[in-house]
XYZ file of C-alpha atoms in Angstrom:
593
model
C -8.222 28.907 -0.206
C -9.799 26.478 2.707
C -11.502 24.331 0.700
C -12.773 21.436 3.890
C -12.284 22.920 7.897
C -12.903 20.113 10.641
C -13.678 21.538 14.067
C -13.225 19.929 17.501
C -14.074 16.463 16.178
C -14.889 13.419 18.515
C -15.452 10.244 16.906
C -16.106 6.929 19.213
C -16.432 3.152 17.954
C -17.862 1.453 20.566
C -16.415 1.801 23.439
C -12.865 3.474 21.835
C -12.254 7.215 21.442
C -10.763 7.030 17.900
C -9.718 10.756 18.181
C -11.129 13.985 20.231
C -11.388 17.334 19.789
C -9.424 17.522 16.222
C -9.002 20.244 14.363
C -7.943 20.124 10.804
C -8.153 23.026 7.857
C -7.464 21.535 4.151
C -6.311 24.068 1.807
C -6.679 24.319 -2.516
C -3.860 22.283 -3.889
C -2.903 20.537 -0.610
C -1.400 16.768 -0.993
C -1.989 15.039 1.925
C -1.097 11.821 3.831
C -2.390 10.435 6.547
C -0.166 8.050 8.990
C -0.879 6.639 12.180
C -0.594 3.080 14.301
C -3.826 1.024 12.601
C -6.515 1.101 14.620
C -6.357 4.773 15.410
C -9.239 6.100 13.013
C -7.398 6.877 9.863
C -10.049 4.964 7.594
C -12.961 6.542 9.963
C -11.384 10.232 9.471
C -11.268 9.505 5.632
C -15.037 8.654 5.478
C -15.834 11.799 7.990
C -13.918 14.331 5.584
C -15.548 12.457 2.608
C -19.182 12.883 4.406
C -19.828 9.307 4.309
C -19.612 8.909 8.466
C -20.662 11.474 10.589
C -19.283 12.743 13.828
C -20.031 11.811 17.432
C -19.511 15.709 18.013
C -17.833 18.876 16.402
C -18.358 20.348 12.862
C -17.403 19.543 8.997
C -17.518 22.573 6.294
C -16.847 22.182 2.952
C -16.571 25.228 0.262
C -19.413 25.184 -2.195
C -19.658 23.030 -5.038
C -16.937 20.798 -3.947
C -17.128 17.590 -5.669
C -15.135 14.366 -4.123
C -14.126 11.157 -5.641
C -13.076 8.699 -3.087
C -11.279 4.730 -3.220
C -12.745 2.717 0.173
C -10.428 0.277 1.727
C -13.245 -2.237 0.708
C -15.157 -1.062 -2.474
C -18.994 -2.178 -2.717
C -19.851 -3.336 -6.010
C -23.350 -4.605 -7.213
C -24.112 -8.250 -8.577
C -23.188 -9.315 -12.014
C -21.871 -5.608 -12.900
C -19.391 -5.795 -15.213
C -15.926 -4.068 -15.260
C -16.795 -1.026 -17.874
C -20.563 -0.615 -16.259
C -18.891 -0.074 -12.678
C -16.421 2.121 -13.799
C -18.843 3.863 -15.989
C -21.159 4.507 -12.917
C -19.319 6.653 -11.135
C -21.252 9.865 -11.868
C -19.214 11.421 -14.312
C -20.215 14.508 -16.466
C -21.526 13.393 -19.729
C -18.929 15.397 -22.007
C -16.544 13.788 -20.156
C -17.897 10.360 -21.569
C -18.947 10.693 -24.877
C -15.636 8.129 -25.965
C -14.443 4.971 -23.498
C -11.205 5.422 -24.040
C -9.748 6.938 -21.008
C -11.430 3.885 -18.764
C -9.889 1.591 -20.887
C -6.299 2.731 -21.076
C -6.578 3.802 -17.173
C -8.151 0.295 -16.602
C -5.029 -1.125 -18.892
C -2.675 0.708 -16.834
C -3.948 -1.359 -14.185
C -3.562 -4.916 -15.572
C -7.216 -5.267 -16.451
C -8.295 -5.838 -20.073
C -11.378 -7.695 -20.180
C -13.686 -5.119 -19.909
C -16.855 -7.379 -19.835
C -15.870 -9.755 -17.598
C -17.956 -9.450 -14.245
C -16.629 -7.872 -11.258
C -18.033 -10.642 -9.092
C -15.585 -13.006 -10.965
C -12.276 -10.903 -10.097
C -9.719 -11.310 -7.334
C -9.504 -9.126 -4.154
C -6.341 -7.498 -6.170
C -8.377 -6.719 -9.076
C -11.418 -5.633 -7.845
C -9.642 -2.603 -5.904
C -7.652 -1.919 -8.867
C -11.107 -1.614 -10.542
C -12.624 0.752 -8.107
C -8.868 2.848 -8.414
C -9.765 2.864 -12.473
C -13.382 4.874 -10.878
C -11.550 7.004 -8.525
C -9.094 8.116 -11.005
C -12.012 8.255 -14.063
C -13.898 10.386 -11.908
C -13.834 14.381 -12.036
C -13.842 15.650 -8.574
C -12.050 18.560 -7.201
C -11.140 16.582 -4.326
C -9.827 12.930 -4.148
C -9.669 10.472 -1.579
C -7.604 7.106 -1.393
C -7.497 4.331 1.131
C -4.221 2.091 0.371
C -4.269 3.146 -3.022
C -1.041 0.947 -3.789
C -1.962 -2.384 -2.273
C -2.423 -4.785 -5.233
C -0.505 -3.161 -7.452
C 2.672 -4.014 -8.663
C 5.915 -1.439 -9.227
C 5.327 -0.721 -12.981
C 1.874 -0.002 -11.365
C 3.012 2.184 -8.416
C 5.373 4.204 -10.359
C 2.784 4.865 -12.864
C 0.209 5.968 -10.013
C 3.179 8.289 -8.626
C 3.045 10.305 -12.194
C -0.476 10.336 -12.191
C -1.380 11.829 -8.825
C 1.710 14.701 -8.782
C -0.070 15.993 -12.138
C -4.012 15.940 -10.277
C -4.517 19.457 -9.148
C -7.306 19.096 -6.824
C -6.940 18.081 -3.130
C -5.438 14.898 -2.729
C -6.232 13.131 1.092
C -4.980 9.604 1.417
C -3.872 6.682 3.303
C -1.050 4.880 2.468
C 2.163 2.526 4.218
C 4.022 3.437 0.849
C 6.731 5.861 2.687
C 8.997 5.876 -0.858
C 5.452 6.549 -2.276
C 4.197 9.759 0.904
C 7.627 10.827 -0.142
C 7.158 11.247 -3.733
C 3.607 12.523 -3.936
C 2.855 14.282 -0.875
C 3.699 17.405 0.844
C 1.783 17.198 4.135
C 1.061 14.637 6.722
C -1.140 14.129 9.489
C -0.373 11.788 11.796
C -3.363 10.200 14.285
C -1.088 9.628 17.862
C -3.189 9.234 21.524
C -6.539 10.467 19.834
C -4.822 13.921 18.811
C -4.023 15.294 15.443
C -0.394 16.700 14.151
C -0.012 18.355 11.274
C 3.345 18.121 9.450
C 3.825 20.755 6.517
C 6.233 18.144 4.920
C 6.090 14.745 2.503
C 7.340 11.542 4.597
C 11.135 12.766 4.955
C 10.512 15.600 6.715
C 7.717 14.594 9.014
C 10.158 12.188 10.250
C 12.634 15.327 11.185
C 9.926 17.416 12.402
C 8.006 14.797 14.948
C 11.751 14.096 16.017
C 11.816 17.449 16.770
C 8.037 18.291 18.454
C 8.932 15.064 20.574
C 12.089 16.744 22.075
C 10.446 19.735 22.942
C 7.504 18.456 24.435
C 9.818 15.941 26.702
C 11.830 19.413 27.356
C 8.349 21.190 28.624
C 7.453 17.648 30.539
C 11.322 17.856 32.454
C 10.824 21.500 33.214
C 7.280 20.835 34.630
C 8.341 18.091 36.890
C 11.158 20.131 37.814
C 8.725 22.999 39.155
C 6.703 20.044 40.692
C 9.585 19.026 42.616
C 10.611 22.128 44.199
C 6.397 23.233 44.799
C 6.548 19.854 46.706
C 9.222 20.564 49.234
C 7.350 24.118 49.750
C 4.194 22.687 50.445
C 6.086 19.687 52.279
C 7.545 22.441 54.817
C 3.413 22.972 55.667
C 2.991 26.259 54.478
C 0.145 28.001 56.062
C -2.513 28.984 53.204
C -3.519 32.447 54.823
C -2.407 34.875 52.905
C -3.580 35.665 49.134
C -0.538 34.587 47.171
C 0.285 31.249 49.222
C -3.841 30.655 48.363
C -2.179 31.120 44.728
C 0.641 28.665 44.899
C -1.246 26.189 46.203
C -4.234 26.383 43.451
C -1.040 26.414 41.223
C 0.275 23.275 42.543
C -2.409 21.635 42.331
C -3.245 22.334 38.699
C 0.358 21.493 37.664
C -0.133 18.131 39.313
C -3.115 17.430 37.872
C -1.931 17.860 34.307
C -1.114 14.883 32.563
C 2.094 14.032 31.644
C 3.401 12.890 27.861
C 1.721 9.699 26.912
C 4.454 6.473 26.889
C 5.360 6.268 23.660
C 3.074 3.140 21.982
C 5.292 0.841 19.443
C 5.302 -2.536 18.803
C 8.353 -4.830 20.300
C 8.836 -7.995 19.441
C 12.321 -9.941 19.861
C 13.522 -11.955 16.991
C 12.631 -15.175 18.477
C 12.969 -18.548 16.185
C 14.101 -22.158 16.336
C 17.260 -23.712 15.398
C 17.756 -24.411 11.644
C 20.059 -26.630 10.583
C 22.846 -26.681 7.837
C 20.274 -28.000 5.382
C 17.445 -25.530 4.729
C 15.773 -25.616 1.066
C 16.667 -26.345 -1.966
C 14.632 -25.848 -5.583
C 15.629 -28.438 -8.434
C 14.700 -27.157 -11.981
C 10.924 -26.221 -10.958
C 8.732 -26.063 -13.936
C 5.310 -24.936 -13.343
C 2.432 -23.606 -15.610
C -0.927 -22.461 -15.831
C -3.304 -23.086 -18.682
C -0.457 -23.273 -21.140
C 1.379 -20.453 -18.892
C 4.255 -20.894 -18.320
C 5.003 -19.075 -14.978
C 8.212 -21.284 -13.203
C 10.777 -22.422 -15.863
C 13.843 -24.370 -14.791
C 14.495 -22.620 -11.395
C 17.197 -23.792 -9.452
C 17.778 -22.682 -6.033
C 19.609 -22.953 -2.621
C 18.572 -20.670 0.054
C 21.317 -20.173 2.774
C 21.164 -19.080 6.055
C 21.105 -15.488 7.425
C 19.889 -14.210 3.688
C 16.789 -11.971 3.031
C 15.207 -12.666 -0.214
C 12.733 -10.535 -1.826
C 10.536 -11.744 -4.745
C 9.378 -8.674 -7.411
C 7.639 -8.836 -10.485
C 4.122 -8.190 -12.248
C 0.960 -9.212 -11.282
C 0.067 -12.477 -11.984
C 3.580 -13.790 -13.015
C 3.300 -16.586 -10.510
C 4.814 -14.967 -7.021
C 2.208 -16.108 -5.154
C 2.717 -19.606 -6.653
C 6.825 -19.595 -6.520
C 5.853 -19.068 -2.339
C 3.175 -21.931 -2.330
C 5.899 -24.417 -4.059
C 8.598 -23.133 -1.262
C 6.142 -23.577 1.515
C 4.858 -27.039 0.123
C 1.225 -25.703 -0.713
C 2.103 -26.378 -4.460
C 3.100 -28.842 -6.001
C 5.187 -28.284 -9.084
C 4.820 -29.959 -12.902
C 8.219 -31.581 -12.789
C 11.467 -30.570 -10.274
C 11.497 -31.296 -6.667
C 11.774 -29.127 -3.531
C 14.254 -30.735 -0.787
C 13.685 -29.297 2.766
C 15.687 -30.138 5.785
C 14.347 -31.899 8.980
C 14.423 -28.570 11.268
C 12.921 -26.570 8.864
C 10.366 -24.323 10.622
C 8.100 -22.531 8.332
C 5.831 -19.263 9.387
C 3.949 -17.996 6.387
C 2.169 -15.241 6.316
C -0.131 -15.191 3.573
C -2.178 -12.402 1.615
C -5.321 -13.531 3.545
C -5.575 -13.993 7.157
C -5.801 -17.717 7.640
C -7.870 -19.348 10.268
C -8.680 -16.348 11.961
C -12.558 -17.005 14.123
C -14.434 -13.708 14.791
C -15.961 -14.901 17.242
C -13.839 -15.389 20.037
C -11.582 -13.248 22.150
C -8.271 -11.927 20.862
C -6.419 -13.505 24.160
C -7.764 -16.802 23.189
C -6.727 -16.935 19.714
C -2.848 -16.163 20.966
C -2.869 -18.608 23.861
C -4.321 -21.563 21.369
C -0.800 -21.216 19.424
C 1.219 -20.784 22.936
C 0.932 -19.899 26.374
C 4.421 -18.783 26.607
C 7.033 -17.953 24.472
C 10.570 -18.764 25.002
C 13.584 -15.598 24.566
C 17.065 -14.919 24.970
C 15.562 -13.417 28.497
C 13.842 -16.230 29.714
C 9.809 -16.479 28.338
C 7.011 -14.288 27.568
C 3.502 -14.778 28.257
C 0.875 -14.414 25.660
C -0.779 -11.442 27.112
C 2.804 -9.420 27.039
C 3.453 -10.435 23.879
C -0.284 -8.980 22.942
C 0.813 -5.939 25.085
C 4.028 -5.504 22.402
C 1.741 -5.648 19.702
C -0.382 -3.092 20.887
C -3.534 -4.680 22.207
C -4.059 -3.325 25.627
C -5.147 -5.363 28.175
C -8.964 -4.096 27.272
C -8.347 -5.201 23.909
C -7.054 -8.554 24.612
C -11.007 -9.378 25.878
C -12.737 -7.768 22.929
C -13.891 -10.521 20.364
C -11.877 -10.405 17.107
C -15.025 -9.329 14.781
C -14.397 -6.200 16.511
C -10.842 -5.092 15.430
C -10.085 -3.129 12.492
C -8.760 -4.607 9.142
C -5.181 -3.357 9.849
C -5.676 -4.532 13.917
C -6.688 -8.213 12.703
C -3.566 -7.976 10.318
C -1.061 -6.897 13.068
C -2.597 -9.730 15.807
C -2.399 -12.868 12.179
C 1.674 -11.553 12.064
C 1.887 -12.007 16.020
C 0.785 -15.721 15.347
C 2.474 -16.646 12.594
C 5.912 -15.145 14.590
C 4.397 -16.602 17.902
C 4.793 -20.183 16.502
C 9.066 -19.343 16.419
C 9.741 -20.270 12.662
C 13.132 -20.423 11.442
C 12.427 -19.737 7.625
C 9.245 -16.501 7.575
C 8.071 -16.611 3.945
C 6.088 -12.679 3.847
C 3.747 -12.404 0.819
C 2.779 -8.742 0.487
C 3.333 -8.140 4.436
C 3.199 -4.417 4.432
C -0.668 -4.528 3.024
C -3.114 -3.279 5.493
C 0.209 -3.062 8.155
C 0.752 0.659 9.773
C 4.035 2.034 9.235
C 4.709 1.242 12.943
C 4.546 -1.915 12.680
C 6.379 -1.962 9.825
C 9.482 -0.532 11.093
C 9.035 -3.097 13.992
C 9.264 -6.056 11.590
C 12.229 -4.607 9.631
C 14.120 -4.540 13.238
C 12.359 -8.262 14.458
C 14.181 -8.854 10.331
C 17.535 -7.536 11.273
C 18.055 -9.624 14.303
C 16.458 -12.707 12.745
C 19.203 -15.343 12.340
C 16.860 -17.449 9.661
C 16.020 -17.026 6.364
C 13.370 -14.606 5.332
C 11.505 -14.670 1.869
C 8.973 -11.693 1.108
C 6.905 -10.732 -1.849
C 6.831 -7.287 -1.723
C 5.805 -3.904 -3.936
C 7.129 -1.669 -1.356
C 9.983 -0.471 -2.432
C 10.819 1.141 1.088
C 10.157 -2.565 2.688
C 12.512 -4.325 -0.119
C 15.200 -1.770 0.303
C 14.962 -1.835 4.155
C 15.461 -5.469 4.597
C 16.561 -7.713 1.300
C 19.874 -8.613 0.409
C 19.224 -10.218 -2.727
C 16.170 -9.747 -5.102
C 14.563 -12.232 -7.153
C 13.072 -10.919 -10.449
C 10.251 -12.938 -12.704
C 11.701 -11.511 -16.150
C 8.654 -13.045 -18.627
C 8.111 -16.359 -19.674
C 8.704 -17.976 -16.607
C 12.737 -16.740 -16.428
C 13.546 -15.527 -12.510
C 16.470 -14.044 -12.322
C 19.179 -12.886 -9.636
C 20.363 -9.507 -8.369
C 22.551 -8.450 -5.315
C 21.630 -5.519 -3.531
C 17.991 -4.519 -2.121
C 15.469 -2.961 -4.773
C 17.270 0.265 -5.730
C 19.733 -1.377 -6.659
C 18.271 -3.920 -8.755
C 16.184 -0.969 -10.086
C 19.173 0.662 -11.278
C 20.971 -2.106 -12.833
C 17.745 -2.780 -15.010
C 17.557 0.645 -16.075
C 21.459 1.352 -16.966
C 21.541 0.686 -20.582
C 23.992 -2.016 -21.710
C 27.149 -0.612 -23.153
C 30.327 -2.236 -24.304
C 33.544 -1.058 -22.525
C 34.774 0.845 -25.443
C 31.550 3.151 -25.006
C 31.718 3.449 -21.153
C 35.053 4.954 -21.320
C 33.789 7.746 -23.660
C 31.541 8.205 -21.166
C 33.442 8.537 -18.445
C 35.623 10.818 -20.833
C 32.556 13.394 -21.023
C 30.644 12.609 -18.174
C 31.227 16.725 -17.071
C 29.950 17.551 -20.655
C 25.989 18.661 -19.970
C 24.326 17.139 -23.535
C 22.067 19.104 -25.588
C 18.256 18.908 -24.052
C 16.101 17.374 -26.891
C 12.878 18.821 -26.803
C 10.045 16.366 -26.765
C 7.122 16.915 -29.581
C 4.730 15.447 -31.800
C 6.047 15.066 -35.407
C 2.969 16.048 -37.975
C 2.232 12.598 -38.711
C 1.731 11.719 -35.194
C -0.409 14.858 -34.414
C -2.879 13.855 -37.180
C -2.672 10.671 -35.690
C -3.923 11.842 -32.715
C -6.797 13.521 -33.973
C -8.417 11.051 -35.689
C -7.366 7.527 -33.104
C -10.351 7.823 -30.740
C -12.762 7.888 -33.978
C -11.008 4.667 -35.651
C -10.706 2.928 -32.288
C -14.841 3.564 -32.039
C -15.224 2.534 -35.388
C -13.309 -0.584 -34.896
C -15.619 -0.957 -31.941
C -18.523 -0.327 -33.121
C -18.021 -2.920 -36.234
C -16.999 -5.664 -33.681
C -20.340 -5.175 -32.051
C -22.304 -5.894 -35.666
C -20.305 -8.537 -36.247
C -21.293 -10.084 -32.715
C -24.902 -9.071 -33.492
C -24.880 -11.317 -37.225
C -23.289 -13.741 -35.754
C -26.126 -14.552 -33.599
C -28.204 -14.580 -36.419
C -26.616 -16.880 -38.135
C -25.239 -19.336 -35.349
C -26.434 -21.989 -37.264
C -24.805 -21.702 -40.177
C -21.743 -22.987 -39.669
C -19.468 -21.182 -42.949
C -20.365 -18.241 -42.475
C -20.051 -18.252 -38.473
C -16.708 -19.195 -38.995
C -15.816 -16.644 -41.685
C -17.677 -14.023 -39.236
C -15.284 -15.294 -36.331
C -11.721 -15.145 -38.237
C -13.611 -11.380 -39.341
C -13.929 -10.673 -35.299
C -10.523 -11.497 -34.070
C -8.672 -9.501 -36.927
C -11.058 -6.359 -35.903
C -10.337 -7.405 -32.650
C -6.493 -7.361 -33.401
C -6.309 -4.630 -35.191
C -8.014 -2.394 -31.751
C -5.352 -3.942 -29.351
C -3.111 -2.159 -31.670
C -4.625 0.926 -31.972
C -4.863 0.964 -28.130
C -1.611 0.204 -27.608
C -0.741 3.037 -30.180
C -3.235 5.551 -28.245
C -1.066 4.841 -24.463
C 1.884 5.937 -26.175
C 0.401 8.832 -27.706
C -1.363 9.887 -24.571
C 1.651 9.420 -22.928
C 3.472 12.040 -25.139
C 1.070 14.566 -25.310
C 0.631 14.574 -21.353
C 4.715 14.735 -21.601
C 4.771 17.784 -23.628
C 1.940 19.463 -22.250
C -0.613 19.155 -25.382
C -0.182 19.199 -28.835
């Protein structure tokens, strides 16, 4: 069943043809991704099949009734909402609401857990994993998601995966993630030259597929130009146009000439261009570091040697960010030392864009870091260099308030790699970065003769281009592993065994074992029934206790007995929340109870 049908769709932003003439039916069940160099509309085409943009021409249908639920690039939220109000806000049908406890587990899922605290107070990071809780919370029989797995860590991601394979409804989105198009969708569209192409395929195939619409297209463009060629010497020999069929030829000629060729292929090039780094790089003597009574860095030792590609994983808020800052010299730890080496150059390219003015011109901001740029060739001038990146010569004059989020992202990596550092330190590079230019920075990666240090939930990314992976364990422990993320993934996973067990392993490895077949036990079912009503009890007692102990917030006994009263209540709900994931978790395992 067509459930949203997009006719010959023109959409303009300022003086840029986004796309033209598009087409696009969206069928019942259909998971779909949407790729394309940034800049390009995929953001704009989002909000036009969500019906918050209109078109510039053509026609939008939806079927009847059809509800949609979608996450913005940039959520909106209003002034001193908190967490739980927001999230409770987003229109949802009133049986569906009668407990809290799907926004909180959803919202725990997410690494949130102070549900009163004001949204105005969070991070970037957490206030789109807030408006992802609202999405998600949010019954709609289609859903919509702009870079649903920036800010969120693997744990996170994989979690997300799970989730959106079991939605039913139409799922539309726009994500870099290819490990994470190739686990959850199974159609892409991909926005190339203003057109539309529609791949019935998750991220694998689309990959085999253009490959293969490319080749016949440049097979059509040979045999065209071939036919030119010999029309020309005809007409060349000054063929009279008297008679009805040389009319013919001629109109024929004329129409072939005038038909335009394949577009030149638009990717971003950029030579691995750096300065000389010594035998001395940087070195990390037992780095200690902590955050109100945190500890996020314990005794970390480190020597990083050149021609290796680190990559840094671990849960929000474990203190990647900060291990970076400390690396680059932005932090200073609580005891240790950092030694750096005199030709250290580093380029850092940070979460935010740094030092970025909107208002002037996108070929003045490259030629204030350099006019030229030395290579293996010779040198580069800073309008080429643009050129590489993708900003036509049009777009080098436009002011920089102009370009998209993912446009100002891809010209803030051009400077930092502009400046020619010999140590790049990436944190989260492939946020907000097409997949384009991705791919371009894994090859500018490969030929890079430097050190490289990223902090990274792309798994893809990690995989592509580390050689050794960094882990924060807990507690403030990093630890080591070889290999890109898969392979640290694996080793985490494999259950220890001593040798004596392996080789019984290996003994019955071709023996298939017995499925065990997941259920409830009767204790846990009962369990079940009756958690949501102890969890509201337990909430609804905190709240009189809170409402006494403003009565009596002068007495100073009883506030205090009324206090140690609160935080074993409040104890005893983490528990029983805890308890109600892993329940929930089984019972969406099984398939009920």
């Amino acid at each position: 069943m067509n459930i949203i049908n997009l006719e010959n769709i023109t959409k303009v932003f300022g003086d840029r043809v986004l796309f033209k003439d598009i087409s696009l039916g969206i069928n019942e069940h259909d998971k779909v991704g949407i790729i394309g160099v940034n800049g390009t509309g995929k953001t704009t085409l989002l909000k036009i099949i969500a019906g918050i943009e209109e078109t510039d021409h053509g026609k939008v249908t939806r079927a009847g009734n059809t509800t949609v639920s979608i996450l913005e690039q940039m959520p909106q939220f209003n002034k001193n909402e908190s967490i739980l109000e927001y999230v409770r806000s987003g229109g949802l049908k009133k049986e569906m609401w009668d407990k809290e406890t799907e926004a909180k587990i959803i919202l725990t899922r997410l690494g949130i857990t102070d549900y009163s605290q004001e949204i105005q107070t969070l991070s970037g990071g957490q206030k789109k994993r807030v408006a992802l809780a609202k999405t998600l919370i949010n019954p709609a029989d289609i859903l919509i998601m702009d870079e649903p797995t920036n800010h969120l860590d693997n744990d996170m991601i994989e979690w997300l995966e799970g989730y959106l394979k079991r939605f039913k409804g139409v799922l539309i989105m726009v994500t870099h993630d290819r490990y994470f198009l190739d686990s959850v969708t199974g159609r892409i569209l991909e926005i190339d030259n203003k057109k539309l192409y529609s791949y019935n395929s998750n991220y694998s195939g689309y990959l085999e597929l253009k490959s293969q619409r490319e080749d016949m297209a440049a097979a059509s463009e040979r045999k065209r130009q071939s036919i030119l060629r010999n029309e020309l010497k005809w007409v060349m020999r000054g063929a009279k146009a008297r008679s009805t069929k040389q009319k013919a030829r001629l109109n024929r000629y004329e129409e072939m000439k005038s038909i335009r060729g394949i577009d030149e292929k638009q990717t971003v090039e950029l030579e691995s261009v750096y300065s000389r780094l010594g035998n001395k790089t940087i070195e990390l003597k037992n780095i200690n570091k902590s955050y109100i009574n945190k500890k996020i860095i314990k005794s970390f030792d480190y020597i990083f040697t050149k021609g290796t590609n680190i990559g840094i994983v671990g849960k929000n808020g474990c203190g990647k960010t900060t291990l970076l800052n400390i690396i680059s010299g932005e932090c200073i730890p609580d005891s240790g030392y950092v030694e750096m080496g005199d030709t250290v150059k580093i380029g850092y390219f940070t979460q935010e864009v740094r030092n970025m003015p909107s208002d002037i011109k996108v070929i003045d901001y490259v030629r204030n870091i350099a006019e030229f740029l030395p290579t293996k060739d010779g040198r580069i001038s800073a309008s080429k260099m643009l050129e590489r990146f993708l900003f036509t010569p049009d777009m080098q004059y436009t002011l920089i308030s102009k370009l998209s989020g993912g446009e100002k992202r891809r010209l803030y990596l051009l400077s930092v790699l502009m400046k020619a550092p010999n140590i790049l330190i990436l944190d989260e590079p492939t946020n907000d970065l097409d997949i384009s230019t991705l791919t371009v920075l894994e090859d500018y990666i490969d030929g890079f003769q430097g050190i490289v240090i990223t902090v990274s939930h792309d798994r893809y990314f990690l995989d592509r281009i580390a050689d050794r992976i960094l882990s924060f364990d807990g507690d403030g422990i990093i630890s080591q592993h070889e290999g890109g993320y898969t392979d640290y993934y694996n080793k985490i996973q494999k259950n220890p065994v001593d040798s004596e067990k392996e080789k019984d392993l290996k003994v019955k490895k071709n023996v298939k074992p017995k499925e065990k077949r997941l259920k409830l036990s009767y204790s846990e079912k009962r369990e079940y029934e009756s958690i949501d009503d102890e969890i509201e009890k337990l909430e609804s007692s905190i709240a009189d206790i809170e409402k006494e102990m403003s009565e009596k917030a002068s007495e100073y006994y009883e506030l205090n007995l009324l206090m140690q009263k609160k935080e074993e209540l409040k104890k005893q709900l983490d528990e029983k929340t805890e308890r109600w994931v892993y329940l929930n978790d089984l019972v969406e395992k099984i398939g009920g109870i």
